[in-house]
mmCIF file of C-alpha atoms in Angstrom:
data_model
loop_
_atom_site.group_PDB
_atom_site.id
_atom_site.type_symbol
_atom_site.label_atom_id
_atom_site.label_comp_id
_atom_site.label_asym_id
_atom_site.label_seq_id
_atom_site.Cartn_x
_atom_site.Cartn_y
_atom_site.Cartn_z
ATOM 1 C CA MET A 5 34.250 104.454 121.782
ATOM 2 C CA THR A 6 31.914 106.532 119.614
ATOM 3 C CA PHE A 7 28.361 105.704 118.508
ATOM 4 C CA ALA A 8 29.708 105.119 114.941
ATOM 5 C CA SER A 9 32.243 102.540 115.959
ATOM 6 C CA ALA A 10 29.861 100.907 118.448
ATOM 7 C CA LEU A 11 27.183 100.554 115.736
ATOM 8 C CA ARG A 12 29.645 99.048 113.296
ATOM 9 C CA GLU A 13 31.056 96.535 115.788
ATOM 10 C CA ARG A 14 27.607 95.406 116.892
ATOM 11 C CA ARG A 15 26.469 95.022 113.255
ATOM 12 C CA TYR A 16 29.579 92.891 112.538
ATOM 13 C CA ALA A 17 28.975 90.854 115.670
ATOM 14 C CA ARG A 18 25.464 90.023 114.446
ATOM 15 C CA GLY A 19 26.756 89.124 111.005
ATOM 16 C CA LEU A 20 24.671 91.780 109.317
ATOM 17 C CA SER A 21 25.478 93.692 106.140
ATOM 18 C CA LEU A 22 24.508 97.312 105.722
ATOM 19 C CA ALA A 23 21.523 96.151 103.691
ATOM 20 C CA GLY A 24 20.533 93.656 106.392
ATOM 21 C CA LEU A 25 20.616 96.344 109.107
ATOM 22 C CA SER A 26 18.789 98.749 106.798
ATOM 23 C CA GLU A 27 15.863 96.362 106.588
ATOM 24 C CA LEU A 28 15.632 96.022 110.351
ATOM 25 C CA VAL A 29 15.823 99.718 111.235
ATOM 26 C CA HIS A 30 14.126 101.155 108.095
ATOM 27 C CA PHE A 31 16.965 103.569 107.348
ATOM 28 C CA HIS A 32 18.683 103.688 103.968
ATOM 29 C CA ARG A 33 21.945 101.729 103.958
ATOM 30 C CA GLY A 34 23.781 104.684 102.511
ATOM 31 C CA PHE A 35 22.780 106.779 105.481
ATOM 32 C CA ILE A 36 23.896 104.044 107.881
ATOM 33 C CA HIS A 37 27.236 103.805 106.021
ATOM 34 C CA ARG A 38 27.810 107.583 106.359
ATOM 35 C CA VAL A 39 27.011 107.379 110.071
ATOM 36 C CA GLU A 40 29.423 104.534 110.574
ATOM 37 C CA THR A 41 32.243 106.418 108.764
ATOM 38 C CA GLY A 42 31.577 109.636 110.594
ATOM 39 C CA GLU A 43 30.350 111.499 107.566
ATOM 40 C CA ARG A 44 26.911 112.076 109.035
ATOM 41 C CA ALA A 45 25.687 112.566 112.543
ATOM 42 C CA PRO A 46 23.176 109.920 113.768
ATOM 43 C CA ASN A 47 19.820 110.817 115.173
ATOM 44 C CA ARG A 48 18.069 109.433 118.238
ATOM 45 C CA HIS A 49 15.572 107.386 116.225
ATOM 46 C CA LEU A 50 18.394 105.507 114.508
ATOM 47 C CA ALA A 51 20.094 104.964 117.854
ATOM 48 C CA GLU A 52 16.966 103.588 119.486
ATOM 49 C CA THR A 53 15.894 101.359 116.591
ATOM 50 C CA ALA A 54 19.415 99.999 116.031
ATOM 51 C CA ASP A 55 19.751 99.352 119.767
ATOM 52 C CA ILE A 56 16.679 97.151 119.660
ATOM 53 C CA ALA A 57 17.539 95.451 116.346
ATOM 54 C CA LEU A 58 21.108 94.646 117.497
ATOM 55 C CA GLN A 59 19.990 93.702 121.076
ATOM 56 C CA ALA A 60 22.442 96.222 122.554
ATOM 57 C CA GLY A 61 20.524 96.640 125.815
ATOM 58 C CA GLY A 62 20.665 100.395 125.717
ATOM 59 C CA ALA A 63 24.401 100.597 124.997
ATOM 60 C CA LEU A 64 23.942 102.251 121.616
ATOM 61 C CA VAL A 65 21.560 104.814 122.986
ATOM 62 C CA ARG A 66 24.099 105.713 125.673
ATOM 63 C CA GLU A 67 26.868 106.027 123.096
ATOM 64 C CA PHE A 68 24.581 108.283 121.055
ATOM 65 C CA GLU A 69 23.838 110.499 124.064
ATOM 66 C CA ALA A 70 27.485 110.811 124.930
ATOM 67 C CA ASP A 71 28.329 111.819 121.291
ATOM 68 C CA GLU A 72 25.433 114.235 121.159
ATOM 69 C CA SER A 73 26.654 115.984 124.295
ATOM 70 C CA VAL A 74 30.094 116.457 122.662
ATOM 71 C CA ARG A 75 28.410 117.737 119.494
ATOM 72 C CA GLN A 76 26.392 120.279 121.437
ATOM 73 C CA ASP A 77 29.479 121.491 123.266
ATOM 74 C CA GLU A 78 31.346 121.823 119.975
ATOM 75 C CA ALA A 79 28.415 123.694 118.435
ATOM 76 C CA ALA A 80 28.419 126.147 121.385
ATOM 77 C CA THR A 81 32.188 126.668 120.857
ATOM 78 C CA ARG A 82 31.709 127.292 117.144
ATOM 79 C CA LYS A 83 28.968 129.794 117.914
ATOM 80 C CA ALA A 84 31.196 131.622 120.441
ATOM 81 C CA LEU A 85 34.075 131.595 117.919
ATOM 82 C CA ALA A 86 31.851 133.156 115.274
ATOM 83 C CA SER A 87 30.581 135.709 117.747
ATOM 84 C CA SER A 88 34.080 136.642 118.869
ATOM 85 C CA LEU A 89 35.193 137.090 115.249
ATOM 86 C CA ALA A 90 32.200 139.357 114.571
ATOM 87 C CA THR A 91 33.250 141.495 117.547
ATOM 88 C CA THR A 92 36.887 141.585 116.367
ATOM 89 C CA ARG A 93 35.721 142.782 112.952
ATOM 90 C CA SER A 94 33.603 145.512 114.566
ATOM 91 C CA LEU A 95 36.588 146.502 116.670
ATOM 92 C CA VAL A 96 38.929 146.741 113.667
ATOM 93 C CA GLU A 97 36.405 148.697 111.629
ATOM 94 C CA LEU A 98 36.060 151.466 114.157
ATOM 95 C CA ALA A 99 38.047 154.436 112.832
ATOM 96 C CA ASP A 100 38.657 156.008 116.146
ATOM 97 C CA LEU A 101 38.108 153.861 119.237
ATOM 98 C CA GLU A 102 36.805 155.587 122.330
ATOM 99 C CA LEU A 103 37.212 153.340 125.367
ATOM 100 C CA ASP A 104 35.564 153.623 128.766
ATOM 101 C CA GLU A 105 37.500 151.807 131.462
ATOM 102 C CA ILE A 106 39.808 148.925 132.025
ATOM 103 C CA HIS A 107 37.403 146.094 132.470
ATOM 104 C CA ASP A 108 37.644 144.503 135.918
ATOM 105 C CA GLY A 109 37.718 141.006 134.505
ATOM 106 C CA VAL A 110 40.683 141.368 132.112
ATOM 107 C CA GLU A 111 43.409 140.485 134.580
ATOM 108 C CA GLU A 112 41.344 137.661 136.078
ATOM 109 C CA ALA A 113 40.745 136.248 132.581
ATOM 110 C CA ALA A 114 44.475 136.431 131.781
ATOM 111 C CA VAL A 115 45.336 134.427 134.907
ATOM 112 C CA ASP A 116 42.492 131.943 134.628
ATOM 113 C CA TYR A 117 43.442 131.146 131.040
ATOM 114 C CA LEU A 118 46.411 129.171 132.322
ATOM 115 C CA GLY A 119 44.136 126.569 133.985
ATOM 116 C CA TRP A 120 40.911 126.630 131.973
ATOM 117 C CA PRO A 121 40.085 124.871 128.687
ATOM 118 C CA PRO A 122 40.092 127.262 125.695
ATOM 119 C CA ALA A 123 36.405 126.877 124.767
ATOM 120 C CA PRO A 124 34.910 128.418 127.948
ATOM 121 C CA MET A 125 37.704 131.087 127.956
ATOM 122 C CA LEU A 126 36.744 131.965 124.396
ATOM 123 C CA GLN A 127 33.138 132.537 125.505
ATOM 124 C CA ARG A 128 34.174 134.420 128.598
ATOM 125 C CA ALA A 129 36.656 136.741 126.924
ATOM 126 C CA ASP A 130 34.154 137.444 124.086
ATOM 127 C CA ALA A 131 31.477 138.418 126.645
ATOM 128 C CA LEU A 132 33.996 140.725 128.442
ATOM 129 C CA ARG A 133 35.036 142.377 125.225
ATOM 130 C CA SER A 134 31.461 142.807 124.006
ATOM 131 C CA ASP A 135 30.828 144.854 127.136
ATOM 132 C CA VAL A 136 33.891 147.016 126.350
ATOM 133 C CA LEU A 137 32.583 147.580 122.837
ATOM 134 C CA LYS A 138 29.084 148.483 124.057
ATOM 135 C CA ARG A 139 30.611 151.104 126.417
ATOM 136 C CA LEU A 140 32.691 152.250 123.516
ATOM 137 C CA LYS A 141 29.768 152.726 121.136
ATOM 138 C CA ASP A 142 27.750 154.479 123.874
ATOM 139 C CA TYR A 143 30.625 156.857 124.599
ATOM 140 C CA ARG A 144 30.432 155.995 128.283
ATOM 141 C CA HIS A 145 33.959 156.959 129.306
ATOM 142 C CA GLY A 146 35.949 159.894 130.575
ATOM 143 C CA PRO A 147 38.377 161.964 128.515
ATOM 144 C CA HIS A 148 41.446 160.460 130.166
ATOM 145 C CA GLU A 149 40.386 156.833 130.085
ATOM 146 C CA ARG A 150 40.862 156.215 126.406
ATOM 147 C CA ALA A 151 44.320 154.609 126.438
ATOM 148 C CA ASP A 152 43.524 152.368 129.332
ATOM 149 C CA LEU A 153 40.555 150.876 127.481
ATOM 150 C CA TYR A 154 42.491 150.481 124.303
ATOM 151 C CA VAL A 155 44.710 148.226 126.328
ATOM 152 C CA ALA A 156 41.770 146.374 127.818
ATOM 153 C CA ALA A 157 40.294 145.710 124.380
ATOM 154 C CA GLY A 158 43.680 144.660 123.060
ATOM 155 C CA ARG A 159 44.310 142.236 125.928
ATOM 156 C CA LEU A 160 40.909 140.666 125.572
ATOM 157 C CA SER A 161 41.541 140.295 121.802
ATOM 158 C CA GLY A 162 44.877 138.652 122.812
ATOM 159 C CA VAL A 163 43.060 136.093 125.032
ATOM 160 C CA LEU A 164 40.711 135.347 122.124
ATOM 161 C CA ALA A 165 43.679 134.861 119.795
ATOM 162 C CA TYR A 166 45.140 132.210 122.167
ATOM 163 C CA ALA A 167 41.783 130.473 122.564
ATOM 164 C CA ALA A 168 41.190 130.350 118.840
ATOM 165 C CA LEU A 169 44.709 128.963 118.284
ATOM 166 C CA ASP A 170 44.272 126.360 121.004
ATOM 167 C CA LEU A 171 41.086 125.298 119.256
ATOM 168 C CA GLY A 172 42.989 124.896 116.029
ATOM 169 C CA ASP A 173 41.668 127.951 114.122
ATOM 170 C CA SER A 174 44.800 129.852 113.227
ATOM 171 C CA ASP A 175 42.941 132.196 110.753
ATOM 172 C CA ALA A 176 40.612 133.375 113.575
ATOM 173 C CA ALA A 177 43.600 133.699 115.872
ATOM 174 C CA LEU A 178 45.345 136.020 113.396
ATOM 175 C CA GLU A 179 42.286 138.254 113.144
ATOM 176 C CA HIS A 180 42.075 138.601 116.893
ATOM 177 C CA ALA A 181 45.798 139.280 117.111
ATOM 178 C CA ARG A 182 45.576 142.020 114.409
ATOM 179 C CA ALA A 183 42.814 143.663 116.438
ATOM 180 C CA ALA A 184 45.015 143.436 119.606
ATOM 181 C CA ALA A 185 47.911 145.045 117.739
ATOM 182 C CA ARG A 186 45.702 147.904 116.575
ATOM 183 C CA CYS A 187 44.456 148.570 120.029
ATOM 184 C CA ALA A 188 48.069 148.477 121.370
ATOM 185 C CA ARG A 189 49.083 151.124 118.836
ATOM 186 C CA TYR A 190 46.066 153.302 119.645
ATOM 187 C CA ALA A 191 46.981 153.127 123.329
ATOM 188 C CA GLY A 192 50.715 153.669 122.614
ATOM 189 C CA ASP A 193 51.376 150.589 124.796
ATOM 190 C CA MET A 194 54.626 149.043 123.487
ATOM 191 C CA GLU A 195 54.556 146.337 126.122
ATOM 192 C CA LEU A 196 51.293 145.008 124.731
ATOM 193 C CA LEU A 197 52.474 145.467 121.159
ATOM 194 C CA VAL A 198 55.630 143.374 121.849
ATOM 195 C CA TRP A 199 53.380 140.717 123.384
ATOM 196 C CA VAL A 200 51.115 140.739 120.352
ATOM 197 C CA ARG A 201 54.095 140.402 117.922
ATOM 198 C CA GLY A 202 55.188 137.361 119.941
ATOM 199 C CA THR A 203 51.710 135.948 119.650
ATOM 200 C CA GLN A 204 51.561 136.553 115.910
ATOM 201 C CA SER A 205 54.897 134.760 115.610
ATOM 202 C CA LEU A 206 53.449 131.898 117.577
ATOM 203 C CA ILE A 207 50.483 131.667 115.164
ATOM 204 C CA ALA A 208 52.830 131.636 112.221
ATOM 205 C CA ARG A 209 54.904 128.885 113.804
ATOM 206 C CA PHE A 210 51.694 126.918 114.320
ATOM 207 C CA ASN A 211 51.151 127.179 110.576
ATOM 208 C CA GLY A 212 54.808 126.254 109.771
ATOM 209 C CA ASP A 213 55.534 129.705 108.366
ATOM 210 C CA TYR A 214 58.878 130.187 110.068
ATOM 211 C CA GLY A 215 60.086 133.047 107.862
ATOM 212 C CA ILE A 216 56.928 135.040 108.622
ATOM 213 C CA ALA A 217 57.304 134.137 112.297
ATOM 214 C CA LEU A 218 60.848 135.539 112.294
ATOM 215 C CA ASP A 219 59.579 138.796 110.674
ATOM 216 C CA TYR A 220 57.122 139.190 113.573
ATOM 217 C CA VAL A 221 59.859 138.601 116.143
ATOM 218 C CA ARG A 222 62.162 141.138 114.561
ATOM 219 C CA GLU A 223 59.410 143.703 114.195
ATOM 220 C CA GLY A 224 58.524 143.174 117.839
ATOM 221 C CA MET A 225 62.133 143.647 118.885
ATOM 222 C CA GLN A 226 62.054 147.250 117.550
ATOM 223 C CA HIS A 227 59.542 148.119 120.306
ATOM 224 C CA VAL A 228 61.301 146.411 123.264
ATOM 225 C CA THR A 229 62.298 148.575 126.193
ATOM 226 C CA GLU A 230 65.252 146.809 127.715
ATOM 227 C CA GLY A 231 64.565 145.530 131.207
ATOM 228 C CA ALA A 232 60.854 146.364 131.098
ATOM 229 C CA GLY A 233 58.940 143.108 131.448
ATOM 230 C CA THR A 234 59.568 139.747 129.911
ATOM 231 C CA GLY A 235 58.605 140.566 126.309
ATOM 232 C CA GLU A 236 62.172 140.538 125.023
ATOM 233 C CA ALA A 237 62.862 137.083 126.488
ATOM 234 C CA ARG A 238 59.651 135.790 124.912
ATOM 235 C CA LEU A 239 60.465 137.129 121.501
ATOM 236 C CA LEU A 240 63.974 135.642 121.627
ATOM 237 C CA CYS A 241 62.572 132.286 122.554
ATOM 238 C CA GLY A 242 60.181 132.493 119.643
ATOM 239 C CA GLU A 243 63.165 133.283 117.420
ATOM 240 C CA ALA A 244 64.994 130.194 118.755
ATOM 241 C CA GLN A 245 61.967 128.025 117.850
ATOM 242 C CA CYS A 246 62.091 129.393 114.275
ATOM 243 C CA LEU A 247 65.845 128.820 113.977
ATOM 244 C CA ALA A 248 65.554 125.319 115.330
ATOM 245 C CA ASN A 249 62.792 124.468 112.857
ATOM 246 C CA LEU A 250 64.985 125.867 110.094
ATOM 247 C CA GLY A 251 67.777 123.511 111.211
ATOM 248 C CA ASP A 252 70.218 126.000 112.705
ATOM 249 C CA SER A 253 71.309 124.381 115.990
ATOM 250 C CA ARG A 254 74.113 126.803 116.745
ATOM 251 C CA ALA A 255 72.004 129.892 116.300
ATOM 252 C CA ALA A 256 69.060 128.464 118.153
ATOM 253 C CA ASN A 257 71.176 127.677 121.223
ATOM 254 C CA GLN A 258 72.843 131.111 121.130
ATOM 255 C CA ILE A 259 69.451 132.838 121.021
ATOM 256 C CA LEU A 260 68.160 130.739 123.940
ATOM 257 C CA ASN A 261 71.255 131.828 125.902
ATOM 258 C CA ALA A 262 70.473 135.421 124.915
ATOM 259 C CA ALA A 263 66.982 135.022 126.202
ATOM 260 C CA GLU A 264 68.354 133.918 129.573
ATOM 261 C CA GLN A 265 70.501 137.104 129.646
ATOM 262 C CA ALA A 266 67.482 139.194 128.764
ATOM 263 C CA ARG A 267 65.602 137.764 131.696
ATOM 264 C CA GLU A 268 68.510 138.634 134.001
ATOM 265 C CA ARG A 269 68.229 142.281 132.888
ATOM 266 C CA VAL A 270 64.529 142.577 133.801
ATOM 267 C CA HIS A 271 64.088 145.338 136.428
ATOM 268 C CA GLN A 272 60.449 146.208 135.857
ATOM 269 C CA PRO A 273 57.781 143.417 136.092
ATOM 270 C CA ASP A 274 55.097 142.792 133.507
ATOM 271 C CA SER A 275 52.016 145.019 133.879
ATOM 272 C CA ILE A 276 49.743 141.941 134.064
ATOM 273 C CA GLY A 277 50.353 138.352 134.859
ATOM 274 C CA GLY A 278 48.925 135.044 133.616
ATOM 275 C CA LEU A 279 48.792 134.780 129.855
ATOM 276 C CA PHE A 280 50.681 138.097 129.481
ATOM 277 C CA GLU A 281 53.664 137.080 131.635
ATOM 278 C CA PHE A 282 56.608 135.011 130.357
ATOM 279 C CA SER A 283 57.749 133.187 133.425
ATOM 280 C CA GLU A 284 61.065 131.395 133.918
ATOM 281 C CA THR A 285 59.136 128.155 133.807
ATOM 282 C CA LYS A 286 57.612 129.106 130.469
ATOM 283 C CA GLN A 287 61.072 130.040 129.185
ATOM 284 C CA ARG A 288 62.376 126.568 129.992
ATOM 285 C CA TYR A 289 59.352 125.109 128.271
ATOM 286 C CA TYR A 290 60.103 127.159 125.158
ATOM 287 C CA ALA A 291 63.723 125.930 125.169
ATOM 288 C CA GLY A 292 62.567 122.314 125.232
ATOM 289 C CA SER A 293 60.022 122.916 122.517
ATOM 290 C CA SER A 294 62.628 124.564 120.319
ATOM 291 C CA LEU A 295 65.449 122.020 120.390
ATOM 292 C CA ILE A 296 63.343 118.987 119.627
ATOM 293 C CA TRP A 297 63.204 120.159 115.965
ATOM 294 C CA LEU A 298 66.937 119.519 115.530
ATOM 295 C CA ASP A 299 68.787 116.282 114.974
ATOM 296 C CA GLY A 300 69.074 114.876 118.477
ATOM 297 C CA GLY A 301 72.317 114.515 120.350
ATOM 298 C CA ASP A 302 73.185 117.435 122.647
ATOM 299 C CA ASP A 303 70.121 119.355 121.390
ATOM 300 C CA ALA A 304 67.840 116.546 122.429
ATOM 301 C CA ARG A 305 69.548 116.213 125.779
ATOM 302 C CA ARG A 306 69.114 119.877 126.478
ATOM 303 C CA ALA A 307 65.471 119.736 125.292
ATOM 304 C CA ALA A 308 64.698 116.816 127.626
ATOM 305 C CA THR A 309 66.394 118.578 130.580
ATOM 306 C CA GLU A 310 64.589 121.897 129.924
ATOM 307 C CA ALA A 311 61.190 120.247 129.475
ATOM 308 C CA GLN A 312 61.578 118.258 132.708
ATOM 309 C CA ALA A 313 62.654 121.419 134.575
ATOM 310 C CA ALA A 314 59.478 123.145 133.363
ATOM 311 C CA ILE A 315 57.344 120.194 134.411
ATOM 312 C CA ASP A 316 58.911 120.044 137.854
ATOM 313 C CA SER A 317 58.433 123.788 138.330
ATOM 314 C CA TRP A 318 54.761 123.688 137.343
ATOM 315 C CA GLN A 319 54.080 120.750 139.598
ATOM 316 C CA GLN A 320 55.457 122.657 142.629
ATOM 317 C CA MET A 321 53.136 125.627 142.045
ATOM 318 C CA PRO A 322 49.642 126.230 143.454
ATOM 319 C CA ALA A 323 46.969 124.944 141.079
ATOM 320 C CA GLU A 324 45.837 128.420 140.057
ATOM 321 C CA GLN A 325 49.336 129.268 138.797
ATOM 322 C CA ARG A 326 49.931 126.216 136.712
ATOM 323 C CA SER A 327 49.695 126.430 132.931
ATOM 324 C CA LEU A 328 48.046 123.048 132.447
ATOM 325 C CA ASP A 329 48.140 122.904 128.625
ATOM 326 C CA ASP A 330 51.775 123.956 128.531
ATOM 327 C CA GLU A 331 52.685 121.475 131.259
ATOM 328 C CA ARG A 332 51.002 118.701 129.202
ATOM 329 C CA LEU A 333 52.886 119.791 126.064
ATOM 330 C CA ALA A 334 56.143 119.771 128.011
ATOM 331 C CA HIS A 335 55.584 116.063 128.599
ATOM 332 C CA ILE A 336 55.255 115.522 124.868
ATOM 333 C CA TYR A 337 58.374 117.599 124.184
ATOM 334 C CA ARG A 338 60.342 115.558 126.671
ATOM 335 C CA ALA A 339 59.036 112.338 125.071
ATOM 336 C CA THR A 340 60.088 113.664 121.621
ATOM 337 C CA ALA A 341 63.636 114.351 122.829
ATOM 338 C CA LEU A 342 63.862 110.926 124.470
ATOM 339 C CA VAL A 343 62.745 109.179 121.276
ATOM 340 C CA GLN A 344 65.487 111.095 119.452
ATOM 341 C CA LEU A 345 67.862 109.601 122.037
ATOM 342 C CA ASP A 346 66.481 106.086 121.466
ATOM 343 C CA ASP A 347 64.983 105.993 125.001
ATOM 344 C CA VAL A 348 61.506 104.696 124.108
ATOM 345 C CA GLU A 349 60.766 103.528 127.653
ATOM 346 C CA GLY A 350 61.532 106.963 129.016
ATOM 347 C CA ALA A 351 59.422 108.516 126.283
ATOM 348 C CA ALA A 352 56.497 106.277 127.313
ATOM 349 C CA ASP A 353 56.869 107.422 130.909
ATOM 350 C CA ALA A 354 56.884 111.024 129.774
ATOM 351 C CA MET A 355 53.803 110.554 127.648
ATOM 352 C CA ALA A 356 51.866 108.639 130.317
ATOM 353 C CA PRO A 357 49.887 111.686 131.654
ATOM 354 C CA ILE A 358 48.891 112.610 128.090
ATOM 355 C CA LEU A 359 47.615 109.181 127.080
ATOM 356 C CA THR A 360 44.766 109.332 129.571
ATOM 357 C CA LEU A 361 43.545 112.863 128.683
ATOM 358 C CA PRO A 362 39.861 113.065 127.786
ATOM 359 C CA ARG A 363 39.018 114.555 124.397
ATOM 360 C CA GLU A 364 37.888 117.880 125.819
ATOM 361 C CA SER A 365 41.323 118.403 127.383
ATOM 362 C CA GLN A 366 43.236 117.844 124.176
ATOM 363 C CA ILE A 367 43.949 121.323 122.638
ATOM 364 C CA SER A 368 45.078 121.384 119.018
ATOM 365 C CA TRP A 369 48.741 121.609 119.950
ATOM 366 C CA ILE A 370 48.562 118.314 121.827
ATOM 367 C CA GLY A 371 47.236 116.429 118.848
ATOM 368 C CA LYS A 372 49.862 117.934 116.513
ATOM 369 C CA ARG A 373 52.845 117.305 118.748
ATOM 370 C CA ALA A 374 51.745 113.809 119.893
ATOM 371 C CA ASP A 375 51.239 112.803 116.222
ATOM 372 C CA ARG A 376 54.882 113.718 115.575
ATOM 373 C CA VAL A 377 56.048 111.341 118.336
ATOM 374 C CA GLY A 378 53.908 108.636 116.752
ATOM 375 C CA SER A 379 55.418 109.270 113.321
ATOM 376 C CA MET A 380 58.938 109.107 114.742
ATOM 377 C CA LEU A 381 58.155 105.708 116.238
ATOM 378 C CA SER A 382 56.924 104.467 112.880
ATOM 379 C CA THR A 383 60.324 104.829 111.196
ATOM 380 C CA PRO A 384 62.535 101.824 110.396
ATOM 381 C CA ARG A 385 64.779 102.863 113.307
ATOM 382 C CA PHE A 386 62.189 101.435 115.750
ATOM 383 C CA GLN A 387 61.038 98.331 113.817
ATOM 384 C CA GLY A 388 60.992 95.274 116.052
ATOM 385 C CA SER A 389 60.605 97.368 119.250
ATOM 386 C CA PRO A 390 57.530 96.268 121.160
ATOM 387 C CA ALA A 391 57.777 99.324 123.421
ATOM 388 C CA ALA A 392 57.737 101.604 120.320
ATOM 389 C CA THR A 393 54.717 99.748 118.900
ATOM 390 C CA ASP A 394 52.835 100.034 122.210
ATOM 391 C CA LEU A 395 53.501 103.764 122.511
ATOM 392 C CA ARG A 396 52.664 104.441 118.864
ATOM 393 C CA GLU A 397 49.297 102.656 119.229
ATOM 394 C CA ALA A 398 48.490 104.456 122.445
ATOM 395 C CA ILE A 399 49.143 107.775 120.790
ATOM 396 C CA ALA A 400 46.930 106.825 117.862
ATOM 397 C CA ALA A 401 44.177 105.943 120.410
ATOM 398 C CA LEU A 402 44.239 109.528 121.728
ATOM 399 C CA LYS A 403 42.131 110.706 118.794
ATOM 400 C CA THR A 404 39.235 108.404 119.848
ATOM 401 C CA ALA A 405 39.524 109.032 123.584
#
């Protein structure tokens, strides 16, 4: 419960109008109304005076303090996002990047991203990249280190693109991705450029721009070196997501099969792991997340199977190797497929780990995809189903967790 809802409930319980509470706490009733509706943030004085006036025994003050802590965390994240964008713009504006060294923390950040929330990773990657830029501007590098540091700056920009997208800011994500692409080209690193094109396609899919997403995939495919890393399989899985969203079941399944064949041809591992590696588990996750956009039936059955396989694989891994956000999303994708198959009880079981997530663990994708499950359960098809009603209400409650 938030301070706003707690204040409103306690005012109702005391039988007070806004005007009545206004007289007791000496705040304008319009201000109180905006606080209760979430349009304005409360202040401590209102919390303390309302707590006394409504005989809340300190409960309202505690709710205020909890909300204030969240607001401070969100403010820090916004500040880090703004700082990271400023660095990206500086990076893009440099006509001829001179880079010093591959930063020691790049690989560690790429691996840690799988298990850390996006906000602290945003701050961490921005700090790492700021150091790269400082070295760049001071010309503290050797003549043969330039390409390596282009790659370091590009990968850090890629981490920032993912963090911004997970925080729901696709415009910032695109700016970071463009910087990463520029660095990849400066370095002549086609592996990184293929990864960036896949990420740009992901951002376009987040925005629902599937034609643009396909363009990124097809541009990226021009730079693929067959058998070198998992970039080709990742691009193909992105293409399958686009085709599924565009309603082409046959082509989506064919491309997913082609992605499996591309993985079998890999003879040279990815240069860096974590966020920059497209594991077999992630590939199964992509298959599940693609086919849920079709009309159910065999597509939904394959989606449910692939999502469950990804979940099972992640749960058998050491904690540091699990991609927690993707694992959580796989639960939602499995639930979506099961709703398409009219298995509401199975969908509720799949969603169970998601329904208890605290707000700070709910990346933007979780809200978007869970909302879709709730919308599906609101259709006439599920009228009269208590299980559907329960699950729909539980999903709605996620936003106030």
